[in-house]
Short mmCIF file of C-alpha atoms in Angstrom, two decimals:
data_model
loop_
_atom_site.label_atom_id
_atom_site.label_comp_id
_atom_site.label_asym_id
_atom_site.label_seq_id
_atom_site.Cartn_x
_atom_site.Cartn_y
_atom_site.Cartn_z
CA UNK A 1 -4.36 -17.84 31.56
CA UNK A 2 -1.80 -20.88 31.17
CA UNK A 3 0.68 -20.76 28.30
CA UNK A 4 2.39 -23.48 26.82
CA UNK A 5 5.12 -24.22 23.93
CA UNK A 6 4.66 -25.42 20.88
CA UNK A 7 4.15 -29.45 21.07
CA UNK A 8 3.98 -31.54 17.57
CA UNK A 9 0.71 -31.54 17.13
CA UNK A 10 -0.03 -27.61 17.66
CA UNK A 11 3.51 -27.92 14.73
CA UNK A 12 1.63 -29.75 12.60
CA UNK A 13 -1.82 -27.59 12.70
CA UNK A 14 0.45 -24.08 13.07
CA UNK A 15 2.68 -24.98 10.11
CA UNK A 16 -0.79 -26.40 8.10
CA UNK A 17 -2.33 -23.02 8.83
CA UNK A 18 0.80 -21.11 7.75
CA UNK A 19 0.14 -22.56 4.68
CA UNK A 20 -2.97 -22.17 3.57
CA UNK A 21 -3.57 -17.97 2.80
CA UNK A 22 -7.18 -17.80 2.28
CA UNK A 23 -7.81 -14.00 1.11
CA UNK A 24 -10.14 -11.78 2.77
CA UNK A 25 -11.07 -14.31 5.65
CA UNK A 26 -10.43 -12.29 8.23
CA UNK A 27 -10.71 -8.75 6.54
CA UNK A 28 -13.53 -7.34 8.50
CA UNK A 29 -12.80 -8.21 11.85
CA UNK A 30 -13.15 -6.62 14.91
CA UNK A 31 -10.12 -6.07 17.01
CA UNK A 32 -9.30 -4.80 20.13
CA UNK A 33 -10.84 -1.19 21.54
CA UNK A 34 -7.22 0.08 21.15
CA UNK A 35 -7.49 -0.44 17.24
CA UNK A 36 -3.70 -1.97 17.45
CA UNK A 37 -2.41 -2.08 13.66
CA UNK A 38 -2.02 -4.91 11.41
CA UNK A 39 0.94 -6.74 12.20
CA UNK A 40 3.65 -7.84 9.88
CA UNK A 41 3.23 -10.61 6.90
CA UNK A 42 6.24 -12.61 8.84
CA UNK A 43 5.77 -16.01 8.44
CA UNK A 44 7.66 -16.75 11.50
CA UNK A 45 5.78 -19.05 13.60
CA UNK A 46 3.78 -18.87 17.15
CA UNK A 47 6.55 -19.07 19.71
CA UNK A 48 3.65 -20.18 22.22
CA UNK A 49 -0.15 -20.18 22.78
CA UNK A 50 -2.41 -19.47 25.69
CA UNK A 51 -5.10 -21.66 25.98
CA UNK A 52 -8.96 -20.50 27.28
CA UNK A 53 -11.75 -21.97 28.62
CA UNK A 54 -12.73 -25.18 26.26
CA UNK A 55 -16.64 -25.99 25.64
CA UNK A 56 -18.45 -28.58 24.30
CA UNK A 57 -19.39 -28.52 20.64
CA UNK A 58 -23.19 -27.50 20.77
CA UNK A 59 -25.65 -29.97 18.91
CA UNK A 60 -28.55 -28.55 18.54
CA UNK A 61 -28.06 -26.50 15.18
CA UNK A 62 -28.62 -23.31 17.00
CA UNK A 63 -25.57 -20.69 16.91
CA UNK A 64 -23.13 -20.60 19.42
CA UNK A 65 -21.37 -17.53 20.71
CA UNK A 66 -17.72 -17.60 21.74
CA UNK A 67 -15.52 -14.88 22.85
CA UNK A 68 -11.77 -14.83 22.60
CA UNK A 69 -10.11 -11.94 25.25
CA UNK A 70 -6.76 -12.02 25.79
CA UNK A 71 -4.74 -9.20 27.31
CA UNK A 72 -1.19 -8.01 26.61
CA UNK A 73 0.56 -8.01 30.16
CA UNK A 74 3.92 -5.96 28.55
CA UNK A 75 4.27 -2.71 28.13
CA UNK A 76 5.93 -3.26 24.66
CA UNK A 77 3.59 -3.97 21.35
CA UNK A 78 2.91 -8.08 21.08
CA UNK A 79 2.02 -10.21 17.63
CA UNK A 80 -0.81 -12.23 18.40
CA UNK A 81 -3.14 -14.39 16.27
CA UNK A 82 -6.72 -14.93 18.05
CA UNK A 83 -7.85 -19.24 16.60
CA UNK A 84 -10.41 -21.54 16.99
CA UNK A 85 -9.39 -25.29 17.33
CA UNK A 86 -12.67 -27.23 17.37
CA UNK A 87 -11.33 -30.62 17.82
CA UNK A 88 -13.26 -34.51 16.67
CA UNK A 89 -13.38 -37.21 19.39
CA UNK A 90 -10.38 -39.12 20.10
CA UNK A 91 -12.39 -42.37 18.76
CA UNK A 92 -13.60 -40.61 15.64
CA UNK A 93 -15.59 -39.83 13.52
CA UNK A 94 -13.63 -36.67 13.01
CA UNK A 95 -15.13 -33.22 11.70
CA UNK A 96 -15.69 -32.61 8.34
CA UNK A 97 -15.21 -28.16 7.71
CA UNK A 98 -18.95 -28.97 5.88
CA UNK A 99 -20.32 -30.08 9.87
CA UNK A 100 -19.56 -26.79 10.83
CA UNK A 101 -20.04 -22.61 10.56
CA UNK A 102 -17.74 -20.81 11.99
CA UNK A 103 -18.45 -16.63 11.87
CA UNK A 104 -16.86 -13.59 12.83
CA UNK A 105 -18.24 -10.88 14.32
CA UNK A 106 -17.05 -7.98 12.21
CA UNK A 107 -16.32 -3.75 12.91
CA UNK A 108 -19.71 -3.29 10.47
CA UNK A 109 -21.60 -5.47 13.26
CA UNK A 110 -22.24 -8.31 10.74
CA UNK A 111 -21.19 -11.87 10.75
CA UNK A 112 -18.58 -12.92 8.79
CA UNK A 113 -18.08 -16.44 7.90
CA UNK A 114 -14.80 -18.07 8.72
CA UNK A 115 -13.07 -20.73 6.53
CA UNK A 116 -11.72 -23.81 8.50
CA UNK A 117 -9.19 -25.70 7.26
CA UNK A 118 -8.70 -29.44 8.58
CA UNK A 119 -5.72 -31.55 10.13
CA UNK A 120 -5.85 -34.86 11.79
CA UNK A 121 -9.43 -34.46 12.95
CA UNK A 122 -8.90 -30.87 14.08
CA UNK A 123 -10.83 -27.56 12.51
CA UNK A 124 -8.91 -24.65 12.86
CA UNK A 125 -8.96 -21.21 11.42
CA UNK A 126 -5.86 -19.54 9.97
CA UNK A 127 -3.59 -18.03 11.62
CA UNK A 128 -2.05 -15.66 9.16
CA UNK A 129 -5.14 -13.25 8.23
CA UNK A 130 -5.65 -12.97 12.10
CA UNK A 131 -2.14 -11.41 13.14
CA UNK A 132 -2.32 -8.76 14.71
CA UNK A 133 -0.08 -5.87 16.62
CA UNK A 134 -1.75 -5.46 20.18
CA UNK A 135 -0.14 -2.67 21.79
CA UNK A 136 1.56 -3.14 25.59
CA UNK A 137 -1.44 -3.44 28.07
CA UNK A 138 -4.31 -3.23 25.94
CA UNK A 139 -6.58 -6.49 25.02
CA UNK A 140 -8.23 -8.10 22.56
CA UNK A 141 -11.43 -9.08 22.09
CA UNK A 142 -13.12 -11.19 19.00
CA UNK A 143 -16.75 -12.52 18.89
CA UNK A 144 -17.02 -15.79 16.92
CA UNK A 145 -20.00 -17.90 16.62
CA UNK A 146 -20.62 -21.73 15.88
CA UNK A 147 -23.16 -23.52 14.51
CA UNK A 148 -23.30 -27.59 13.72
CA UNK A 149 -24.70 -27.35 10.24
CA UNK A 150 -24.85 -31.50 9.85
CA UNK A 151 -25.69 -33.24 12.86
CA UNK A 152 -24.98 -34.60 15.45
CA UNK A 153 -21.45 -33.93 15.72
CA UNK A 154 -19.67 -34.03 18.54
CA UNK A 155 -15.90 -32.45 19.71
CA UNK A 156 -14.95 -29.56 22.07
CA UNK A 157 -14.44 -26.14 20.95
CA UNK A 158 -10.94 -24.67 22.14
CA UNK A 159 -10.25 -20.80 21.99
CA UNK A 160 -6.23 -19.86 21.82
CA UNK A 161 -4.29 -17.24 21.30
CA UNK A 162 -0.95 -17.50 19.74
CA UNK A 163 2.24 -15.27 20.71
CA UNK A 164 5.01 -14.34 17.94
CA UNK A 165 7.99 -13.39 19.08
#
């Protein structure tokens, strides 16, 4: 899984979601077999992200599934925030959080619907109510699910996973 560092516009969309502290929006979610413990409130942001496998935003108003796995390669605990970028075209028209529903698959095996908030044509989910503690080589693993409520939309969705120091 590549990693990169933290370029302007991931700034601009980590600082935005560091911002915004929807409550509850990620309260039931299911975490990693390990159960690793809720991390810290730090507001500290990501010091990188890896980056999985993009897909195309679906268009046919049928839900989506989308899987987020990332392992811990240390053998010391890790902070780690599991997001969902779904980005607009380049040439417009960009996303409106009202095109889309974004859920979470939750420990009580429901779905759980998943505020986006909005930057420069970008959805994203919050970072701060997804921190988490994942304990040295154990890995995460989050079900999400999209759906295009208004259509046709188009974008890409693009699964990270960002890394606290």
């Amino acid at each position: 899984m590549p990693t990169r560092t933290i370029r302007s516009r991931a700034l601009v969309l980590t600082a935005a979601a560091l911002a915004v502290l929807p409550t509850a929006v990620l309260a039931a979610s299911s975490h990693a077999a390990s159960t690793p413990a809720p991390a810290p409130a730090a507001t500290a942001a990501p010091v990188s992200f890896v980056d999985l496998p993009n897909t195309s935003l679906p268009g046919d108003n049928a839900p989506h599934g989308i899987t987020i796995t990332y392992r811990n390669p240390a053998s010391t605990d890790q902070t780690v925030a599991p997001q969902i970028l779904i980005e607009s075209p380049d040439n417009g028209p960009f996303l409106d959080p009202a095109q889309i529903k974004l859920e979470l698959l939750g420990t009580d095996r429901h779905w759980h619907t998943v505020s986006l908030g909005s930057q420069t044509g970008t959805l994203y989910t919050d970072l701060i109510p997804a921190k988490i503690v994942l304990h040295g080589h154990h890995t995460l693993t989050e079900h999400y699910r999209v759906t295009v409520l208004k259509g046709p939309a188009q974008g890409s969705v693009e699964p990270r996973v960002a890394i606290y120091a």
